[in-house]
Short mmCIF file of C-alpha atoms in Angstrom, two decimals:
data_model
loop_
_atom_site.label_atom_id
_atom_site.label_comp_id
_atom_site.label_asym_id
_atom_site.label_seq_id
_atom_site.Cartn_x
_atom_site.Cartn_y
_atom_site.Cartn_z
CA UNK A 1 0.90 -12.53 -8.26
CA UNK A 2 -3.02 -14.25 -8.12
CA UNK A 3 -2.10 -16.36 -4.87
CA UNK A 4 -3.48 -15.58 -2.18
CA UNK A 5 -1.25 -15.08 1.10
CA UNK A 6 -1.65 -16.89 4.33
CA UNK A 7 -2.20 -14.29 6.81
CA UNK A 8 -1.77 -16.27 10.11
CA UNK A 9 1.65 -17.60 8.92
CA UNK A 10 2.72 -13.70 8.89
CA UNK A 11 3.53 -11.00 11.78
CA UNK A 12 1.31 -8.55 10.40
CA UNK A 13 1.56 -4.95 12.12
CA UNK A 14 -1.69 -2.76 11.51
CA UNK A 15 -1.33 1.41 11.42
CA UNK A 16 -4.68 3.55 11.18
CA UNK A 17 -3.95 5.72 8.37
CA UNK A 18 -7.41 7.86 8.85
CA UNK A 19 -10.64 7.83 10.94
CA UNK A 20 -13.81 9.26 9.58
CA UNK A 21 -17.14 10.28 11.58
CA UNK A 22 -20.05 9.59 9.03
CA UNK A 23 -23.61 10.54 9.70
CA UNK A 24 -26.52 9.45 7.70
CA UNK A 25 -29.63 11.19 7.90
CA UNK A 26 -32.57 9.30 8.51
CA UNK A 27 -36.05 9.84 9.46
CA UNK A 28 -35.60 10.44 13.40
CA UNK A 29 -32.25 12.38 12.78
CA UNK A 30 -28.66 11.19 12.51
CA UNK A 31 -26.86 8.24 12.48
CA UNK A 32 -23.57 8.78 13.72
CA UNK A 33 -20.78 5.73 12.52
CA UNK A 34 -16.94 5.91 11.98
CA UNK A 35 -15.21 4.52 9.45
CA UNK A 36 -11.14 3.53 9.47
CA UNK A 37 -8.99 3.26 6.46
CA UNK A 38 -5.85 0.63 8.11
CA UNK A 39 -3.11 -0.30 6.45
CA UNK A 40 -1.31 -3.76 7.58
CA UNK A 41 2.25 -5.04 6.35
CA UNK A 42 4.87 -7.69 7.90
CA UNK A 43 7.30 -5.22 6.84
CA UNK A 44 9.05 -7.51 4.77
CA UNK A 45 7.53 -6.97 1.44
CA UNK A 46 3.54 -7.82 2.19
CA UNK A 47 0.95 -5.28 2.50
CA UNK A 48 -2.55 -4.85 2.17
CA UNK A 49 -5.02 -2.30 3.14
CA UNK A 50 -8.92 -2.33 4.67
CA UNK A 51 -11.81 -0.11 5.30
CA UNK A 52 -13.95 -0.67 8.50
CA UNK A 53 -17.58 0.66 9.79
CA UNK A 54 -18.97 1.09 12.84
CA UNK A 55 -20.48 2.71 15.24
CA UNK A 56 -17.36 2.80 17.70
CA UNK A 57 -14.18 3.77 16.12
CA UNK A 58 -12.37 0.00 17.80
CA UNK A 59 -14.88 -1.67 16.08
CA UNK A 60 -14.23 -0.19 12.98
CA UNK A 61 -10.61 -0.88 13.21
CA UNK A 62 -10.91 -4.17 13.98
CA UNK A 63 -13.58 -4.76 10.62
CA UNK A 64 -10.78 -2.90 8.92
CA UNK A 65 -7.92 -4.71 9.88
CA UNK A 66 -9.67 -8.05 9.11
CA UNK A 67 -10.67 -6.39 5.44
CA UNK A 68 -6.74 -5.55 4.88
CA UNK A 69 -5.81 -9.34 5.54
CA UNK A 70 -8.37 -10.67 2.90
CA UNK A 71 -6.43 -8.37 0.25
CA UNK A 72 -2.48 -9.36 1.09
CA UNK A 73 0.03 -8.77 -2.11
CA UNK A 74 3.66 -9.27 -2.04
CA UNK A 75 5.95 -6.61 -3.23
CA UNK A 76 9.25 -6.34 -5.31
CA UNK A 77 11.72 -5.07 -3.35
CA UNK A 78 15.70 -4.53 -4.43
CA UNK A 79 17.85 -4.67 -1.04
CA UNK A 80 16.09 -1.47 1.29
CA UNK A 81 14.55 0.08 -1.81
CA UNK A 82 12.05 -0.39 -4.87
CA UNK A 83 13.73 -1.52 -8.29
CA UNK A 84 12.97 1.61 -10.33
CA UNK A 85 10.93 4.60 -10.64
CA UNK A 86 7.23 3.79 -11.13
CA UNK A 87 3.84 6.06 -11.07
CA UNK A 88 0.54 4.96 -8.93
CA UNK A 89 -2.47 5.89 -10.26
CA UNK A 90 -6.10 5.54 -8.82
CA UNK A 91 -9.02 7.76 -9.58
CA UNK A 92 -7.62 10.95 -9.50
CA UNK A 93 -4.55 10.35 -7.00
CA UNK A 94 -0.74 9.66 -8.38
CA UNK A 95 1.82 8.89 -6.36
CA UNK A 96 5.44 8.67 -7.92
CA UNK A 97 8.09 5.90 -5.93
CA UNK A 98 11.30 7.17 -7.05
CA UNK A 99 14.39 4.41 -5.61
CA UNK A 100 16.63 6.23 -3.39
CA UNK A 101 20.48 5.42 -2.06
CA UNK A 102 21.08 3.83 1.47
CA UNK A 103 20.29 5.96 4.14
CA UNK A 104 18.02 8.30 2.23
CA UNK A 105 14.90 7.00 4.38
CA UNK A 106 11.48 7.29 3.81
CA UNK A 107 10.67 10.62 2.05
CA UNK A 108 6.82 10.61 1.98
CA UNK A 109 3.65 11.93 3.15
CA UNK A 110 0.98 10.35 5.59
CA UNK A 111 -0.88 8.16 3.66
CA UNK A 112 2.26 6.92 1.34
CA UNK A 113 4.55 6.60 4.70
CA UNK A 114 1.98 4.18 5.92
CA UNK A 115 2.10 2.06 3.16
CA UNK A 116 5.59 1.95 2.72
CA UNK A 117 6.51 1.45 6.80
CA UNK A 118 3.84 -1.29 6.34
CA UNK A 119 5.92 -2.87 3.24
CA UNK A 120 9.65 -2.49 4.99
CA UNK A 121 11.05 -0.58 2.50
CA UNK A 122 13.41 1.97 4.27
CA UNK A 123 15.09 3.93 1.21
CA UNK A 124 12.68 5.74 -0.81
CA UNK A 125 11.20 9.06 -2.46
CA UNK A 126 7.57 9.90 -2.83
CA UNK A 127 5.92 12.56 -4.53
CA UNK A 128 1.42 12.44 -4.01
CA UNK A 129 -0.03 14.27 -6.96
CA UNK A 130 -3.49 14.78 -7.37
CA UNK A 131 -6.18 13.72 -4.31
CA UNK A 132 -4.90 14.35 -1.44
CA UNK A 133 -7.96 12.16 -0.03
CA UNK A 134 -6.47 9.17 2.05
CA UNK A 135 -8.72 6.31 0.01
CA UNK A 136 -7.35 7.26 -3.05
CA UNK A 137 -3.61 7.82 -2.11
CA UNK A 138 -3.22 4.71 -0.32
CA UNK A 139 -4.86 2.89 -3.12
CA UNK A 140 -2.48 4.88 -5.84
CA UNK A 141 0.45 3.82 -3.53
CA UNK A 142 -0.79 0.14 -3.71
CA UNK A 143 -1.09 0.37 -7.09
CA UNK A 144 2.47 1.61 -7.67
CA UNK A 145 4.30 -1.23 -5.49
CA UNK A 146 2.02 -3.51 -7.54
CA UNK A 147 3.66 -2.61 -10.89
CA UNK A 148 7.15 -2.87 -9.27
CA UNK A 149 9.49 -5.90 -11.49
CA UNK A 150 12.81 -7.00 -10.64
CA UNK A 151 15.59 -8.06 -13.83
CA UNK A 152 14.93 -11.22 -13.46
CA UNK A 153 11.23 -11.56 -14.01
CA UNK A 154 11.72 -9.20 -16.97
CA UNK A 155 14.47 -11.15 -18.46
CA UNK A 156 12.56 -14.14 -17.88
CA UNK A 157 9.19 -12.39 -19.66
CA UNK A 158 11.11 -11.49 -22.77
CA UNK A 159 13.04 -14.67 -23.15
CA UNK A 160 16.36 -12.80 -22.60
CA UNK A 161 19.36 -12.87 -20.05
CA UNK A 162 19.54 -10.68 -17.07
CA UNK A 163 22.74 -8.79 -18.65
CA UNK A 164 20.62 -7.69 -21.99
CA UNK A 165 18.44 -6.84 -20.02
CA UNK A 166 20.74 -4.58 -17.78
CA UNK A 167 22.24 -3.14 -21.19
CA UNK A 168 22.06 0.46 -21.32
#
């Protein structure tokens, strides 16, 4: 989980999730900037996400897309879907990842459908409660996939086999 990934060895694909037009008021009027929230994934189980500003909205994707490489994770994935259920939680967003069956697809909104295109997982059900603001949904999203496990790291955690684990 704390090593950092390689992002040149990767095929990362980037998708704009939102674009902003900021002003700040200063003394001799209004500085008009843009800032991008971009999400970028190999679609094979690595994501990471960015936030660029500038005062064209390219440039601001491109700072963005170089922030989302610096902050790479990989992702637990089980065949097309997540593992289990799991609730994301950041500042006041939640976002619920519920596994689905094959050829469910992605059930999700916006923000969560970038994240999870970027990821490759192609069976799944979302549910955004809370923020609706794009920051704090993508980061809630993030935050789910990061608390995904498979059997095997759990079985390995508690010193047990995989089939005690997988008792029920």
């Amino acid at each position: 989980m704390g090593t950092k990934i390689d992002p040149s060895t990767l095929q990362l694909k980037d998708q704009v999730v939102s674009i902003n037009r900021v002003t700040k008021v200063v003394k001799g009027g209004k500085n008009l900037s843009f800032s991008a929230l971009v999400v970028v994934g190999d679609e094979n189980g690595t994501v990471g996400f960015g936030n660029g500003k500038a005062k064209e909205v390219p440039q601001a994707i491109r700072k963005a897309v170089e922030s989302a490489k610096k902050n790479l994770i990989k992702i637990t994935m089980k065949g097309t879907s997540i593992p289990h259920l799991v609730v994301g939680r950041f500042g006041s967003g939640k976002v619920l990842l519920k596994p689905a069956t094959e050829g469910t697809g992605v059930i999700a909104g916006g923000p969560v459908r970038a994240v999870i295109q970027s990821v490759g997982i192609q069976n799944v059900l979302t549910k955004s409660l809370g923020s609706a603001n794009p920051h704090n949904v993508v980061k809630a999203t993030i935050d789910g996939l990061k608390q995904l496990r498979d059997a095997e790291g759990v079985a390995r955690l508690r010193g047990k086999s995989v089939e005690e684990i997988m008792q029920r």
